[in-house]
Short mmCIF file of N, CA and C in Angstrom, two decimals:
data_model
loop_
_atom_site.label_atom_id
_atom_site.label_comp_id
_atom_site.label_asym_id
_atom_site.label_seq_id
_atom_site.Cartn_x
_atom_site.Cartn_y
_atom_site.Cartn_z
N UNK A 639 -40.03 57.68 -24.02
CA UNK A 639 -41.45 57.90 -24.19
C UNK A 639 -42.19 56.57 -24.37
N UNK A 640 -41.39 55.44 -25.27
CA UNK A 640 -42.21 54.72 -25.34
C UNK A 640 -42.12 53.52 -23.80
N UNK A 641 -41.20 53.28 -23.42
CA UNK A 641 -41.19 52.87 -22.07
C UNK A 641 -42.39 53.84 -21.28
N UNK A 642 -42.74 54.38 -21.37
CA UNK A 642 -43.28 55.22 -20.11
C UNK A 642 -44.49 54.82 -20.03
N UNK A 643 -44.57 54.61 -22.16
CA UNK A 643 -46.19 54.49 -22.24
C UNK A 643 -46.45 53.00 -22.05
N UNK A 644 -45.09 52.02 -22.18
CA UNK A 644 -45.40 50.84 -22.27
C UNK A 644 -45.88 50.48 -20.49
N UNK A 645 -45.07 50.86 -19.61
CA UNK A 645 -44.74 50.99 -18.30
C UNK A 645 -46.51 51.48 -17.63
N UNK A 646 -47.12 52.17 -18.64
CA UNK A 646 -48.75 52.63 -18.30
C UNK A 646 -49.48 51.86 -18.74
N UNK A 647 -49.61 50.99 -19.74
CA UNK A 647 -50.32 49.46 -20.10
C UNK A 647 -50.16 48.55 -18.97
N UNK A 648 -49.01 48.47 -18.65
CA UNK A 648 -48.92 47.35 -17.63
C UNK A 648 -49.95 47.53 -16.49
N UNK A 649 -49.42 48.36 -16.05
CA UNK A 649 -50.10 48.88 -14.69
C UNK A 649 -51.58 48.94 -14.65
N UNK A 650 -52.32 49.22 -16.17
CA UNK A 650 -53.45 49.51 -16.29
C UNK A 650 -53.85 47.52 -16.24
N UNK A 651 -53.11 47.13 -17.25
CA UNK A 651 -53.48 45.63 -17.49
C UNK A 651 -53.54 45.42 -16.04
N UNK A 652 -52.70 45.27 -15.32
CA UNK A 652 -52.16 44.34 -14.02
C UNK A 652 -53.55 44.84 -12.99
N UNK A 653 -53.99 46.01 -12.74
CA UNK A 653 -54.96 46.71 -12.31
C UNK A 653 -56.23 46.15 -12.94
N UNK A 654 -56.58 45.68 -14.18
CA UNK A 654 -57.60 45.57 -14.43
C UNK A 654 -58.08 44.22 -14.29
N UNK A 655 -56.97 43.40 -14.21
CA UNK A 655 -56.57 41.60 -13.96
C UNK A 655 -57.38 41.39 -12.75
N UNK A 656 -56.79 42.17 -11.79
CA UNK A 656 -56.91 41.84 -10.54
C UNK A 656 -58.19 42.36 -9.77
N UNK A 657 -59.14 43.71 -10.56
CA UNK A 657 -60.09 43.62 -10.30
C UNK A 657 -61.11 42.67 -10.91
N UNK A 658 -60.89 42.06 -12.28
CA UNK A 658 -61.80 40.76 -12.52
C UNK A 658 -61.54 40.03 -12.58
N UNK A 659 -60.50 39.23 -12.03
CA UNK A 659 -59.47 38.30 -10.52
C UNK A 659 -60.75 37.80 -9.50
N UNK A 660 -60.96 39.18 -8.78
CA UNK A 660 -61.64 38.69 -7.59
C UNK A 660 -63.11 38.25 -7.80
N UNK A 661 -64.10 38.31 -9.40
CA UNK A 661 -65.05 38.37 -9.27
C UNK A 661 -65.43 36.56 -9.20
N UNK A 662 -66.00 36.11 -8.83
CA UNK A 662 -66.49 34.74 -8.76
C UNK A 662 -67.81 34.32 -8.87
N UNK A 663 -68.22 33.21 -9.23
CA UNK A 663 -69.93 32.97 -9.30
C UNK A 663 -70.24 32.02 -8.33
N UNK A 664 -70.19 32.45 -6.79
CA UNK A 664 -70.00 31.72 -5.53
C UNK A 664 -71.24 32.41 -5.20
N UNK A 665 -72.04 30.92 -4.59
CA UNK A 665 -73.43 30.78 -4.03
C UNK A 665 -73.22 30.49 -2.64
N UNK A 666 -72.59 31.38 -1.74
CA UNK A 666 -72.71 31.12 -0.46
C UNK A 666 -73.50 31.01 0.56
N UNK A 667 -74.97 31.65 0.52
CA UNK A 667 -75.90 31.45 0.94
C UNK A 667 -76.45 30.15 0.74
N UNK A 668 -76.15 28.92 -0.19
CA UNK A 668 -76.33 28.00 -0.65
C UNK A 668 -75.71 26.63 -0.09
N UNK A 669 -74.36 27.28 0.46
CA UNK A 669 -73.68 25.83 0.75
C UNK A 669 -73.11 25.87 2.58
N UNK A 670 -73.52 25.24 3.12
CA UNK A 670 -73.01 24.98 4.30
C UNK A 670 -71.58 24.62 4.42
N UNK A 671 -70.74 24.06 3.22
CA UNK A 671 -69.87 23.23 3.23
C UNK A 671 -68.60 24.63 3.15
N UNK A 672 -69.08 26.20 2.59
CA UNK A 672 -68.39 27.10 3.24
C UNK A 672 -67.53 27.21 3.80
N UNK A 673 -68.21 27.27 5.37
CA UNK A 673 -67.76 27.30 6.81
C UNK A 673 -67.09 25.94 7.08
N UNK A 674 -67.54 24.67 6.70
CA UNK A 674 -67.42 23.64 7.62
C UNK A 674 -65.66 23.34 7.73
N UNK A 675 -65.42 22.23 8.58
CA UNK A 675 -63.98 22.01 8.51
C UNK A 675 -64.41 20.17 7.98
N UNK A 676 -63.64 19.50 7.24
CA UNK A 676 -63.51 18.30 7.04
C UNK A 676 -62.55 17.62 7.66
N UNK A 677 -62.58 16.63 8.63
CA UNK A 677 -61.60 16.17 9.69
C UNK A 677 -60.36 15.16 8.64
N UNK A 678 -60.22 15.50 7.39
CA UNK A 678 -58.76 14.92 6.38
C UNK A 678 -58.69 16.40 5.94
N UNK A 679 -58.64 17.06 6.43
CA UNK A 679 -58.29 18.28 5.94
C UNK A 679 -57.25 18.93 6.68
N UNK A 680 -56.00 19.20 5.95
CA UNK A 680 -55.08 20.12 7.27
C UNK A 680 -55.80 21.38 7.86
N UNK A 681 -56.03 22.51 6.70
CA UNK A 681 -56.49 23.45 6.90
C UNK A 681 -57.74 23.56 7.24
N UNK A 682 -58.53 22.72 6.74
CA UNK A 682 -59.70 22.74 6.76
C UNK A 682 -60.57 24.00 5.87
N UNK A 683 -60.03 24.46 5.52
CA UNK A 683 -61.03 25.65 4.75
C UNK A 683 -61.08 25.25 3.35
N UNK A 684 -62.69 25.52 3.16
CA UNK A 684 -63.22 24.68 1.95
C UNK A 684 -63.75 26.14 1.51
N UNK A 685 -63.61 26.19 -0.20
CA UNK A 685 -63.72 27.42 -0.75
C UNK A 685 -65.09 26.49 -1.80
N UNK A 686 -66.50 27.11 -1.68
CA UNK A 686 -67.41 26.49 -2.55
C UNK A 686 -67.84 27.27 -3.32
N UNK A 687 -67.92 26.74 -4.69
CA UNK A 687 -68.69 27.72 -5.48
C UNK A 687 -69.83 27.17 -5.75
N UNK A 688 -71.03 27.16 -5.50
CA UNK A 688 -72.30 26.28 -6.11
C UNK A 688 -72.96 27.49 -6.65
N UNK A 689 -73.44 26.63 -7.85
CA UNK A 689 -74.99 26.92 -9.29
C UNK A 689 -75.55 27.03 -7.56
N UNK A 690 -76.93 28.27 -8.25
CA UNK A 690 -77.90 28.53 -7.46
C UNK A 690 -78.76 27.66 -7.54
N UNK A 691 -78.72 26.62 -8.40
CA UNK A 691 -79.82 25.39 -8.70
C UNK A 691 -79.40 24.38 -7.57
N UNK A 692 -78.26 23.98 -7.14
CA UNK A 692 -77.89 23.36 -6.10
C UNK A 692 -77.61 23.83 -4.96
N UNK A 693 -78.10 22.72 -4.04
CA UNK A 693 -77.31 22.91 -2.66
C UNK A 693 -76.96 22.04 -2.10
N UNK A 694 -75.86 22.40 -1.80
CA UNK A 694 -74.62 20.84 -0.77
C UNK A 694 -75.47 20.86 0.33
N UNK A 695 -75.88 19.51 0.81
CA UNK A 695 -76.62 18.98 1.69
C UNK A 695 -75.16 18.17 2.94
N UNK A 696 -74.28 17.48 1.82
CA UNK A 696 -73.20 16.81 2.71
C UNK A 696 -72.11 16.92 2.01
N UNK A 697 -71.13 17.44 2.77
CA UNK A 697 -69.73 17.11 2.29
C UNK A 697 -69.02 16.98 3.23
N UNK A 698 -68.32 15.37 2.96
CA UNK A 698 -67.26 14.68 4.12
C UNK A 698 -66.40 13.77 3.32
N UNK A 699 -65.02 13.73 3.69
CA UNK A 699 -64.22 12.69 3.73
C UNK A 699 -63.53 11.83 4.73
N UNK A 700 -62.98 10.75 3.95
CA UNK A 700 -62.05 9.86 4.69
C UNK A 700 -61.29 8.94 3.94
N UNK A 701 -60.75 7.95 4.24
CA UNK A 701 -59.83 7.23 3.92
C UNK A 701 -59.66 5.57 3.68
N UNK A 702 -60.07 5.39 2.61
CA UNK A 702 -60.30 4.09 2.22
C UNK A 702 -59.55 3.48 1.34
N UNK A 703 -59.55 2.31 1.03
CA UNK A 703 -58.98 1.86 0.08
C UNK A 703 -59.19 2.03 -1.07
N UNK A 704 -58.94 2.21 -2.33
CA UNK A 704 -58.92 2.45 -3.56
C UNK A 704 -58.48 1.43 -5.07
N UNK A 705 -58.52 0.31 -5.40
CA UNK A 705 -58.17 -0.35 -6.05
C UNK A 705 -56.53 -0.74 -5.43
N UNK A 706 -56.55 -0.85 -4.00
CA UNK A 706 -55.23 -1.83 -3.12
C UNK A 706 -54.68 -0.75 -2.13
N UNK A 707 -54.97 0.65 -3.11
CA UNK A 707 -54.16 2.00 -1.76
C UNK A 707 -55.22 2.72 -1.28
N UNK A 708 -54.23 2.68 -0.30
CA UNK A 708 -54.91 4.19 0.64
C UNK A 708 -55.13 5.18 0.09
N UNK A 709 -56.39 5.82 -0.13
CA UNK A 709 -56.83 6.97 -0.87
C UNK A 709 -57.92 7.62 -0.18
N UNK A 710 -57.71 8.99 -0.60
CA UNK A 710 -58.77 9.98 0.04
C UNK A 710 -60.06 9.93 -0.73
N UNK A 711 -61.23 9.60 -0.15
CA UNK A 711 -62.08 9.93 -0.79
C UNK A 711 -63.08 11.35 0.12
N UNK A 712 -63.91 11.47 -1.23
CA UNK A 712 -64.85 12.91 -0.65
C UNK A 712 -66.29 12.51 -1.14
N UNK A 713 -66.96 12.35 0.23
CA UNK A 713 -68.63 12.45 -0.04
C UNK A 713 -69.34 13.39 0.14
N UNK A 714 -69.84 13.39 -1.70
CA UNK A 714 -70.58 14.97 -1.48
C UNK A 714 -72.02 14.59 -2.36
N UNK A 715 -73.09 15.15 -1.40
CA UNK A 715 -74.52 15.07 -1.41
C UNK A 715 -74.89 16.35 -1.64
N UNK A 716 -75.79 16.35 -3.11
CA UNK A 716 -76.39 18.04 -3.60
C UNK A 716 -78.00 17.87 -3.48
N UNK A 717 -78.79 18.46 -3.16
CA UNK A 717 -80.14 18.91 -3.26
C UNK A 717 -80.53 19.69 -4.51
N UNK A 718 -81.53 19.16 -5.31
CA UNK A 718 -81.85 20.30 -6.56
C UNK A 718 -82.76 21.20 -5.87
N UNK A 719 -82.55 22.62 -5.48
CA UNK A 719 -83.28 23.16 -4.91
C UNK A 719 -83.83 24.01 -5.85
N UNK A 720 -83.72 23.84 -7.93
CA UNK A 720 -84.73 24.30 -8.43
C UNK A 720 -85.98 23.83 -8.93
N UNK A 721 -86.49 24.44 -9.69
CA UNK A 721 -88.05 23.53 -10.38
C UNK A 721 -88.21 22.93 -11.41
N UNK A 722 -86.66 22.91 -11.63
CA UNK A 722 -86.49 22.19 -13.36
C UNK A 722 -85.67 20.71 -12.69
N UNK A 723 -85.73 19.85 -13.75
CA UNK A 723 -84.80 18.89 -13.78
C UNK A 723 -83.03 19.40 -14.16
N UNK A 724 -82.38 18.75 -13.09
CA UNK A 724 -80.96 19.06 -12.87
C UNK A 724 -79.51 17.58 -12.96
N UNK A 725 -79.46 17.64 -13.84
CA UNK A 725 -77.89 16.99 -13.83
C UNK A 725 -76.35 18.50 -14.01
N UNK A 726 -75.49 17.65 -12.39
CA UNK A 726 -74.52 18.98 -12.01
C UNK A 726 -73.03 18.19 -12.31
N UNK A 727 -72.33 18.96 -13.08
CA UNK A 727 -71.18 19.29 -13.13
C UNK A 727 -70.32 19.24 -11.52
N UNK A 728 -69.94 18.09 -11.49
CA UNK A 728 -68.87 18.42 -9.57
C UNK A 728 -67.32 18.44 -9.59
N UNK A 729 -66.46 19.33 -9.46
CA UNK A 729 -65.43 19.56 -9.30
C UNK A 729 -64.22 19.66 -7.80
N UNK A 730 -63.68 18.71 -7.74
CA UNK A 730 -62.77 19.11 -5.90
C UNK A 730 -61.57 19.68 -6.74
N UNK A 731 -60.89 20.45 -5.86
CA UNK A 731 -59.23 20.66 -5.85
C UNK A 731 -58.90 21.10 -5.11
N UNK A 732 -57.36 20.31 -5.17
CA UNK A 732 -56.59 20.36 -3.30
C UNK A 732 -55.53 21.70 -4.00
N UNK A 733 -55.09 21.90 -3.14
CA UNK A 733 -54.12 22.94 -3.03
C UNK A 733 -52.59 22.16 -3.28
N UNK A 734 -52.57 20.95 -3.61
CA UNK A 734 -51.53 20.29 -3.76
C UNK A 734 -51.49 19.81 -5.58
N UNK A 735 -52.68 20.22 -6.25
CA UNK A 735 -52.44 20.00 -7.69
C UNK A 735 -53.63 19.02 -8.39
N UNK A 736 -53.76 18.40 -7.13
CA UNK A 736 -54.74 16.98 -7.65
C UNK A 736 -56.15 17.09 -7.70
N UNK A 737 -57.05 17.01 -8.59
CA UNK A 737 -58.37 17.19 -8.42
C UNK A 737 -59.29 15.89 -8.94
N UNK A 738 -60.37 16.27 -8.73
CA UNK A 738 -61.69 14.88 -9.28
C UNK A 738 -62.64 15.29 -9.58
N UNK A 739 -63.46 14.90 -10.21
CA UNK A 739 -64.57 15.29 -10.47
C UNK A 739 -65.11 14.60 -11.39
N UNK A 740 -66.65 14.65 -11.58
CA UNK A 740 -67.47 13.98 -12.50
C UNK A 740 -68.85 14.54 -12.68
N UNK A 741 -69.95 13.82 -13.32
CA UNK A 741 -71.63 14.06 -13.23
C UNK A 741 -72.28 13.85 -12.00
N UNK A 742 -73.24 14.32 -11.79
CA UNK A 742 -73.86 14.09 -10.95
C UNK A 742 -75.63 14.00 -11.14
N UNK A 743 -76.36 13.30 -11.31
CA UNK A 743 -76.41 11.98 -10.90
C UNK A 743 -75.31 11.43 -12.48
N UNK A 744 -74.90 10.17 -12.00
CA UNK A 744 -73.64 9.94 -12.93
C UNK A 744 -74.77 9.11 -14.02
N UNK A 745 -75.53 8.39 -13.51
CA UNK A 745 -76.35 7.42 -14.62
C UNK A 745 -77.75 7.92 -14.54
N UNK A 746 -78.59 6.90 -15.21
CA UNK A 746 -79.76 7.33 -15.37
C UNK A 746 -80.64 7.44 -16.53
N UNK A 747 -82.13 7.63 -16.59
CA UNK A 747 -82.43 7.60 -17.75
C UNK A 747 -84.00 8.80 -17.82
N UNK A 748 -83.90 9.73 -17.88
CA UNK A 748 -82.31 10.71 -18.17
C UNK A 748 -81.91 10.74 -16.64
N UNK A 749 -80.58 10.88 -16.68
CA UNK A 749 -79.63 11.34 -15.42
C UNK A 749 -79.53 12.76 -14.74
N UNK A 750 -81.24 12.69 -14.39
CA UNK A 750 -81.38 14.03 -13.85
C UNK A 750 -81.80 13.79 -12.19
N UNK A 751 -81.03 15.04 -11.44
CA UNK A 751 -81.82 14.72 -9.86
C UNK A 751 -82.89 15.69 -10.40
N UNK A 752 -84.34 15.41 -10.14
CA UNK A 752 -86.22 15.79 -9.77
C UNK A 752 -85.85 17.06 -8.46
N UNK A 753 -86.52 18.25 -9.22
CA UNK A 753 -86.34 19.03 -7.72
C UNK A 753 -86.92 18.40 -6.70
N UNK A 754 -86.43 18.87 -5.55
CA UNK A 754 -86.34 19.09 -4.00
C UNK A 754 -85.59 17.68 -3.65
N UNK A 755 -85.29 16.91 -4.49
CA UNK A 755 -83.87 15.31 -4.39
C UNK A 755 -82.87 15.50 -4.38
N UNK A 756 -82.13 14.60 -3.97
CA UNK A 756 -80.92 14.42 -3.39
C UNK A 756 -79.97 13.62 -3.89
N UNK A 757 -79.05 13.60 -4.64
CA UNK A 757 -78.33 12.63 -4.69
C UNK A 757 -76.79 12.83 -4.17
N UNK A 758 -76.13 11.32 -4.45
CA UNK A 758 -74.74 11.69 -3.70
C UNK A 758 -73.62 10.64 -4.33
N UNK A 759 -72.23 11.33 -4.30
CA UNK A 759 -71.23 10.22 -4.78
C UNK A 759 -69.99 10.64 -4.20
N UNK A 760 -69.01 9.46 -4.34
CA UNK A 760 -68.39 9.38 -3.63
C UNK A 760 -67.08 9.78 -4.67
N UNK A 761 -66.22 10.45 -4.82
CA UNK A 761 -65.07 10.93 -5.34
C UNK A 761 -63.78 10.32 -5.09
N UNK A 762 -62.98 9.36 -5.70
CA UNK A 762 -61.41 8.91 -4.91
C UNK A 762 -60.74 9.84 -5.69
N UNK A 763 -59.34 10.17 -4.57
CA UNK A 763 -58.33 10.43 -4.96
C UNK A 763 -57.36 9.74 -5.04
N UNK A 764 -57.16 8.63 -5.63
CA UNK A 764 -56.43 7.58 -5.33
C UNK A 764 -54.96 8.13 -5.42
N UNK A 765 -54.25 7.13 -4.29
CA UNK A 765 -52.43 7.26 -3.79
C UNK A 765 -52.71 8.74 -3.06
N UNK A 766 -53.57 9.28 -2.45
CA UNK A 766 -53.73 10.20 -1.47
C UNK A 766 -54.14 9.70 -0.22
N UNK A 767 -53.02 9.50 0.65
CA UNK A 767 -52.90 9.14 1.80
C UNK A 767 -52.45 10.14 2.83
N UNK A 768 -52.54 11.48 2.78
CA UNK A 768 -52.18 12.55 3.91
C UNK A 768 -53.74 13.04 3.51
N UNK A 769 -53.90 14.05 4.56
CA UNK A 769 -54.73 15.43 4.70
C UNK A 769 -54.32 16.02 3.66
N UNK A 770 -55.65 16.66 3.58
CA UNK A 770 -55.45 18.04 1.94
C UNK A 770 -55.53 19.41 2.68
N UNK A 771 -54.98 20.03 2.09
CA UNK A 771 -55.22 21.57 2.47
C UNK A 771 -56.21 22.15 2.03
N UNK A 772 -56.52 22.80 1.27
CA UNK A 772 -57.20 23.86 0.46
C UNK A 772 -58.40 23.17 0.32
N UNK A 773 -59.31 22.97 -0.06
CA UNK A 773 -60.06 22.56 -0.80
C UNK A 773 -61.30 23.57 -1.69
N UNK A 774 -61.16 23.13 -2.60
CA UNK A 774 -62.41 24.01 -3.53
C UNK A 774 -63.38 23.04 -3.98
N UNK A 775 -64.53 23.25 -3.75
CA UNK A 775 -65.62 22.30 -4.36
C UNK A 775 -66.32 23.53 -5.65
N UNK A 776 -66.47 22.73 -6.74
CA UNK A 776 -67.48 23.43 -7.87
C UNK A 776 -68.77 23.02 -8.05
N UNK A 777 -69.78 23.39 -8.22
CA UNK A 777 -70.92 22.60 -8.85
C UNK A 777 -71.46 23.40 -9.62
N UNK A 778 -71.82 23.10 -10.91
CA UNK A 778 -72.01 23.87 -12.02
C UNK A 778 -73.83 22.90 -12.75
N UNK A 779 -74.27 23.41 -13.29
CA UNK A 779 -75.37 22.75 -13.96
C UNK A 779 -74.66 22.22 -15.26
N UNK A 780 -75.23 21.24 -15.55
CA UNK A 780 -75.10 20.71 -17.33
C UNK A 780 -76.12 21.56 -18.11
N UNK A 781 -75.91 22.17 -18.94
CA UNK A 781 -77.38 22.52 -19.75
C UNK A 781 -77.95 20.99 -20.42
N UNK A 782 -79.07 21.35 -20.39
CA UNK A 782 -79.71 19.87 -20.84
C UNK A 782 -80.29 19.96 -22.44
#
């Protein structure tokens, strides 16, 4: 009996995981960078989640040097497309473990992008010298 009932938790847990599993706070109407393919990308499929306060204007990589190595970097350009002042939270991750991220605008006084502006930075992954698979971009607001 009590297996049976334990055996009905699970199922309920595992069932309930996986329907708020799939829910996400992805602004796809927002980001072009979606769809796009990035030519250091094996797969090329980029999974974005953007704040409705932003929108990816550019996202591209390539392959530069990095303090002596070959490293991947990622240039990514956001638009504040709200009416407030915006400093964003930016997040990458590869499907291989490694991620980056930082502020955006990084300096400043205050370090806010002015709606309908643009700013942009450049992300290394340093000692990443192949194509990435996966990629996920985040952009989140800072509360101010």
């Amino acid at each position: 009996m009590k297996f049976s009932k334990s055996l009905l938790m699970l199922t309920l847990l595992v069932y309930a995981l996986a329907l708020t599993g799939c829910a996400t706070s992805s602004s796809k109407a927002n980001s072009p960078a979606e769809t796009s393919k990035l030519s250091c990308a094996e797969a090329g499929a980029i999974d974005a989640q953007v704040a409705a306060e932003a929108e990816v204007v550019g996202l591209d990589c390539s392959f530069k040097d990095y303090k002596g190595v070959k490293s991947l970097h990622f240039d990514v350009t956001l638009k504040n497309v709200s009416s407030d002042d915006q400093r964003y939270r930016v997040n990458l991750f590869l499907d291989n473990g490694k991620a980056v991220g930082g502020l955006l605008p990084r300096t400043g006084k205050p370090p806010v992008i002015k709606p309908g502006e643009e700013a942009s930075f450049t992300y290394p992954i340093q000692g990443m010298d192949e194509k990435a698979g996966n990629v996920t971009l985040m952009v989140k607001t800072v509360s101010q």
